[in-house]
Structure formats: structure tokens, C-alpha cells
């Protein structure tokens, strides 16, 4: 086991910068997730660590061993790195049985037959696939294939574990189970791991830290709570969870409490970590679970503000209602157990916990 | 993990990386193989003496001498005309067949399509003999026609007659390209025309055919190139009639000449090479265009066939007659001739049935040897070539080898080397390099030359299937600690088995049919079926020709059937 240091990694494809100056330090035993929309460079970063693809610049070291250093011209071939990589496609060799698939890396390391047998049995037991040792990959379900792929990687005790969207080929139910199973396995093994996904629930529930990537760059690096509760910019806020954005102007600033004037003149008070400049344009971002429908006659107070919105539509989504609201042309999504009656709905927004971004933004930009 | 022994994740880096000598070695092998016939020809073309004559000096005089050779202008004209006419014939038949068998509800479309492909599996040499036995001066149909209507209006001993045979043997190529393009075009384009009120034939003419245009253009250039390279048909029918084309010109002044003028031979060969290289370049340009056209809306929906209505059966009859007259009858007659001592409409068949022709093949060492040699060359040569081609495919498509682009280019270059040029070139190469005399007079020179000739054919069979194997499978092995060579052996080779079987089958057939290269290279003792066929023909041994041709047809038929039945190999499309 070892720590992983990526410094100033750059990979260009023609004029596209697939990975653009990415630096990440993954501590020994840490589980870090690369999260981001499709095409943001997650797989490219992973391939650079595994040695499947030669980057254009930067440095990668694992436990003091240099895998790649563009300045010194060092580039270790993948077979000399000792990484473990689980592919999105699982890449099980179709002409070998489960046991043979798992045995392959051990044969390469010249592990003696008896020892090899024992290790294969152990690792298959670990992933609960022992009864399937003699099957061929095409006779397994997607979830079982994924476990074999993991077993094949764990069996040689890789220095770091790289997982590229290992759950994305599973259906929703199986995915939940596999995630729970993976979380349990992760605490048991304690391997240094980089996990790639574009599923935020996987990222939030599994990771020690999350790296949110966008267009080849790191948008934010932090713990799941950091990322969720204190997103660095509207992109991160929008990408992780559902976020409502309201354009506003800072009307007043008194002792850490900012009074915002919304586009239609309504006022909201929020506490801000980083106080904005009075008079500037800002974007107020808040999660659906932070707000609620105001009770009848409730007014703004020290705890939170009440604002009036227009109801656009409501749809039943099982147990709850999803309500689309409109506030001066800004869309707001609310989930509630009681469907609103009438065209108007008053929302209650807490004073603490909302986030202010400088400038006008709707999150998509 | 609960394990006690530590296997150590990383495998210590090898002091030396095994793939380096393997990849460089294969690259060098391919480059040498392809350059071997070319460099001596180019060099000889600018020498005033023989290549092995140390007093020869550099000159440009050969080009002038070639231009001044009596009748050379006529040779070029004949070559052009034959290639052009055979292309026209091939494109007409091929395109019509593609539309009829691929896009209409003609009865028995599948079977007709299969039969239409037959000439592709045979060598043009065998097809020529077949046509001779039917449409030649004493052929069945000719004699029949004469007895009914007087003088037959056709002659195989003319440019038109030769173009007909060559066209029929090349029509399958045009057919296959047009068919695959028809399969890829968006059927909604046709349906839109029909909805707009266009009738069946108008839609075919205005929509289907124009959409096939890129495929027609590409296969036309391909067929024109093949027409230029063609040796067998002009050798058999052109020479007796005094019609010489570039290939037979080359043959006459080299292999058939007691004291060849090497400067002239090499210059003519170099000229041919330049023309073909240009045409192959043109093909690759057109292929780029074809792709751009045909994959446009390319969806997997099967286009609805055109309804022929009342014309269904008449068109079927025409197609059946074509297939009968162009392929089935000539080959059938050739096979029949092999089992008879004499064949004529006037003599009852039962009186002439005999196995004498095959006994003759058995008795005469030259013929027996040619068959054995052909089997050795095809069985072992194709195996060696398959190994080489498999390695080349892996290096080109599945390695980080620095010069893989160059290897790919070199491996595909033999498309631009005509069989006669390859034959002459290898002849020079082996004469030039000392110590190769042993190989020069053995069948191994044929194995080497055939291998070079058919690398592109083999790659064409391997590469598409290789590209379907997910790259994750070999990457997974690499990450787990297998180097390139181990990955190749343990992962890629088993996964490539169907591709390699297809490659071997195609090469076996190609090696078994090949004659144009061999004519320049064989020596007494290293005859193959192709060269023996030509020799027997020249000596007028019609029975032997029929016997050898029958054996060739039979072996190829068995090979194709086995490959299809056992391995499910698809040999085209
Ligand atoms: N071999 C390649 N050639 C050219 N461009 C490439 C290549 N591989 C990746 N790219 C480009 O690099 C960018 C990053 O690709 P990458 O595969 O790393 O994305 P990703 O974050 O893994 O996306 P996904 O979630 O869809 O897997 C993309 O814009 C992609 O088009
Ligand atoms: Mg990816």
C-alpha cells in the first residue's frame, strides 16, 4: 500500500485538453473519488495512473516510486506499476473460467500452485463468488462479473486500486446492493483507492474525499460534506445534488447578515461565510431540502425569510409531490408531502446554510 | 486481506523488454519482404547492364529504349482497352446483380448471389480454360451455334472476348462492394421517394443507383487495376492472336525469353508499378469518400425489397441463364472434360468416359510434383503467412510500437505490386543476394513471394475481427503485470482464433490459385498447379489441363465448405 501523488498532469488530444493541470494527493489508505460529467477527463486521469496512456506533462508517484515524470522522461509501462484497475466493462477474458481469470495475475508472479489455489479460494470467498469458480464469464450476471473483476484485481494485492465506474453497468437495485457491499469491503481492506464515477450518491457515500472535475480541471477537492454543503462554485453546486439558483442584488450588509433583493423586489436575509460587497450582483443557491412551504400566516423572522412564488406544475412521484415554482422567471424545485393548492405558494428559506456566489449565474454556466 | 504471504503487487521491471526485439524484428521482416522485389527492379531500370554484372553503369537509356521498342505504343493501348472493357463488363454485371439479388424480391436471391460469387474463388486461368471449352473455336456452344446458324459472331481471341472473361471473373468484386453499400444506405431515403409517388424502377434509377455510386466508383478503380495486372487471359487468348498487353509483354521479354534484356524488363516493370501505385492511391482516396457517403444515416434496419411484379420470373430466368453460361457451364464442362478422353456434341458421353487424365497426372512426375508442391506451399506457406500477418495485425492495432504506422503502410503496400512485378522483382532479389541459391530453386521462394503478395489480403481478414475485441481485455492483462508479449500469447491469440482461421482459409485459397508470380520464379522441381496448367496448355495437353483445373476447383471448394461448416468463417463482406 502506498500514497499517490499526481502533480500538474496534462493530457492533450489534438487541441482538446482532456486533463489540464490536475494535481491530487491521495494519502495511504484513502478513498478518493473523481466525479464529473461525461468527458471531463476522469478516465484519462485514471489511464495515466495505470500507465495505459502516456500523458503530455506532469508527474505521478506512488509510494515514492515514480510512475511517470515528463521532466525526467520517465514512463513505466503498465506491467511494471503494480496498480489494480477494474474496468467499466469488467474486461473479463471470455476464454478463461472465473478461476483462470483470477489465477492469471498470480501465474505472472510465479506463485506456486498450492499457494495460488488457496489465494484464489480466499479472494473468491471475499467477493462471495466461490461457487462460480468454474463458470465462464458469459454465464455470469452483470453484478457477478463485477465481483470477479474486483477479485481478479485484489488477488495480487495492488499498491493502489483504480476503479472506473464499476457499478455503471448494473441496474438500479443491484447498484444499491453493490454500493453497500463495496463500502463494507472498502473499510475491511483499507486500500488506497481512486474511484471514478459520475454518480453523486456513490461519490458521497463511499469517499473520504471527492475531486469534482469539469472540462479537464479540478473544480473542487474536499470531503463529501464540504462538497455538498460548501460548493466552491455554481457548477459544483449544480452537479452535486439538486440546487435552486436565484439571482439577487445585495441591498444591505449588517453584521454578517446580508439582505438580498430578488429580481421581483422581494427580500431575503442570509448569513454569509464570505460577505459579499454591498450593491453587487450575487446568486443565491439552496438545496430543496433546506426550504419548505411556509405555514399559513408565517412571516420572515430571525430564523428565515418567507417569499411568495408562483406554482407552475405539480407531479406525484410516490409518497411526495414535486412542485415546479417560478420566482421572477427563476425556476425553483420543491419536494413536499402536501401538494399546494392554488397558484401561489409561500416558501420559507433558512437564514443560515444558503450559499452566495458572486455574479449572476444559473448554475449551468 | 487475511492472506499471510505477500505476492508483491509489482513485478520487477524486466531488465530488457521482450517486445522490443519482437516488434522491431517483425517490422524489419515486413519492410524487407516488401522492399525485396521493388528495390532491384528500380535499380535495374537505371542500369545499362545486368544487375549482377559489376561493370554495369547508371543510365536513363532504358526508358528511351522502352519507348522506342516497336509496337510498345500498341501494347499500352491494348492494356488500357482490355482493362477498361473488362471493368465496364464487371461493373455492369456486378451492379445489376447487387440490385437484383440484394434489393428486390427476385426468387432465390440468396442462392443466385452465392453462385454469382463463384468466379471469385477460381483463378482467372481456370475460368479461361472453361470458357475455351465452351466458347472457343471448337467449344460446345460455338459448334452448336455453327451447326444451327453458321459462323459464330464471337471470338475469345479478341479484346472483346478477353474482356468478357475478365469481366465475369471480376464482377463478384463489384457485386460485393455495391451490396455492402446498399446494406448501409438509409432505407428511408428510398421509402421517401416511394411515398412521394416514384415507381419501383424510377426509385431504383433515381435513388438506389446514385446512392451506390461511390461503391461503384471504388470497385471500378479496383477492377481497372486488376484488369491491368491480368496475365492469364491475355496469355491464353491474346498471344495466339497477336494481341499483347503489358503483362504478356513483360512475360515475353523475361521469363519466356532465352536472353532477357534486363534493363528493358525492369523499366517496363517499374512503369507498371508506378501506374498501379497511382491507382491504389486513388482507391484509398475513393474509399475515404465511400465511407463518408454510405455511413450517412446508416441504421441497422433492413431495407424493404423492391417488388418486381410481373418481371419477377423473367428476370430470374435471365439471371439463371447468366450464371449458367458464365460460370456453371464452363466449369462443369472442364470437369467433364477431365473425366473423358474427348468431348464433342457428336460423340456419346458414355463412349469417352475415362480416368486416364488423372492417371496421367499421377504418372508424369512434373504434374504429380506440381500438385504436391501446391499443397505444401498452401498448407505450410499459408500457416507461416498467417503467423506473420497475425503478428503484424497485433503490432499495428494493439501495441504502442513507435513505428506501427510505418509497419501498417508497408504491410498494405503489396496491394500496389502486381503479381508479374513481384515475380520479376523476387527473381532479381534472389539472383542478387549471394547464398540464396538454395532457396531460389526450391518452393520456398514461392512461399516467400506469395506471402508478400497476400499480406494485405490476410490483414483484410484479420483486422476487422481484431478491432472487435475490446481493448480493455488486453489492457486488463497489461495492468495486472503481463508484458506485451505475454498478453499477445495468453490473451489476444486465443481471442483472435476465428480471425486467424479466416485468414488461413483465405490465404490457402489464394496460394493454391496463384500463378502469375510463380511463372517467373519456378524452376524444374518447384512447379505448382498454376505453372503446370500453363505448361500443359502450351503443350496442348487439354486432358491434363482439365484434370489439374478440376483438382484446383475441387480443393478450393472443399476448403471453403469446411471453413464455413466447421468454423463458420465468413470469407467476404
Ligand atoms: N483517444 C482519444 N482521442 C481523442 N480524444 C480523446 C481520447 N480519449 C479521450 N478523449 C477526449 O478526452 C476527453 C476526456 O475523456 P475521458 O474518457 O477521460 O472522459 P470521462 O470523464 O471518463 O467521461 P465518461 O464519464 O463519459 O467516461 C473527452 O473530451 C474525450 O473526447
Ligand atoms: Mg470514462
mmCIF file of C-alpha atoms in Angstrom, chain B residues 100 103-107 194 199-201 204 305-317:
data_model
loop_
_atom_site.group_PDB
_atom_site.id
_atom_site.type_symbol
_atom_site.label_atom_id
_atom_site.label_comp_id
_atom_site.label_asym_id
_atom_site.label_seq_id
_atom_site.Cartn_x
_atom_site.Cartn_y
_atom_site.Cartn_z
ATOM 1 C CA UNK B 100 -31.415 -7.639 -58.175
ATOM 2 C CA UNK B 103 -32.689 -5.173 -53.117
ATOM 3 C CA UNK B 104 -35.552 -6.934 -54.920
ATOM 4 C CA UNK B 105 -37.889 -9.840 -54.297
ATOM 5 C CA UNK B 106 -36.387 -11.922 -57.106
ATOM 6 C CA UNK B 107 -36.890 -15.650 -56.344
ATOM 7 C CA UNK B 194 -41.703 5.878 -52.986
ATOM 8 C CA UNK B 199 -42.461 3.840 -59.006
ATOM 9 C CA UNK B 200 -40.146 0.894 -58.404
ATOM 10 C CA UNK B 201 -37.898 1.436 -61.387
ATOM 11 C CA UNK B 204 -34.055 2.374 -58.362
ATOM 12 C CA UNK B 305 -37.078 -5.074 -51.056
ATOM 13 C CA UNK B 306 -38.437 -3.674 -54.290
ATOM 14 C CA UNK B 307 -41.341 -5.606 -55.773
ATOM 15 C CA UNK B 308 -40.628 -6.693 -59.316
ATOM 16 C CA UNK B 309 -44.202 -7.748 -60.031
ATOM 17 C CA UNK B 310 -44.686 -9.465 -63.349
ATOM 18 C CA UNK B 311 -40.970 -9.188 -64.137
ATOM 19 C CA UNK B 312 -40.005 -11.442 -61.223
ATOM 20 C CA UNK B 313 -39.743 -14.693 -63.105
ATOM 21 C CA UNK B 314 -38.437 -13.341 -66.420
ATOM 22 C CA UNK B 315 -35.622 -11.572 -64.547
ATOM 23 C CA UNK B 316 -34.951 -14.737 -62.583
ATOM 24 C CA UNK B 317 -34.622 -16.642 -65.847
#
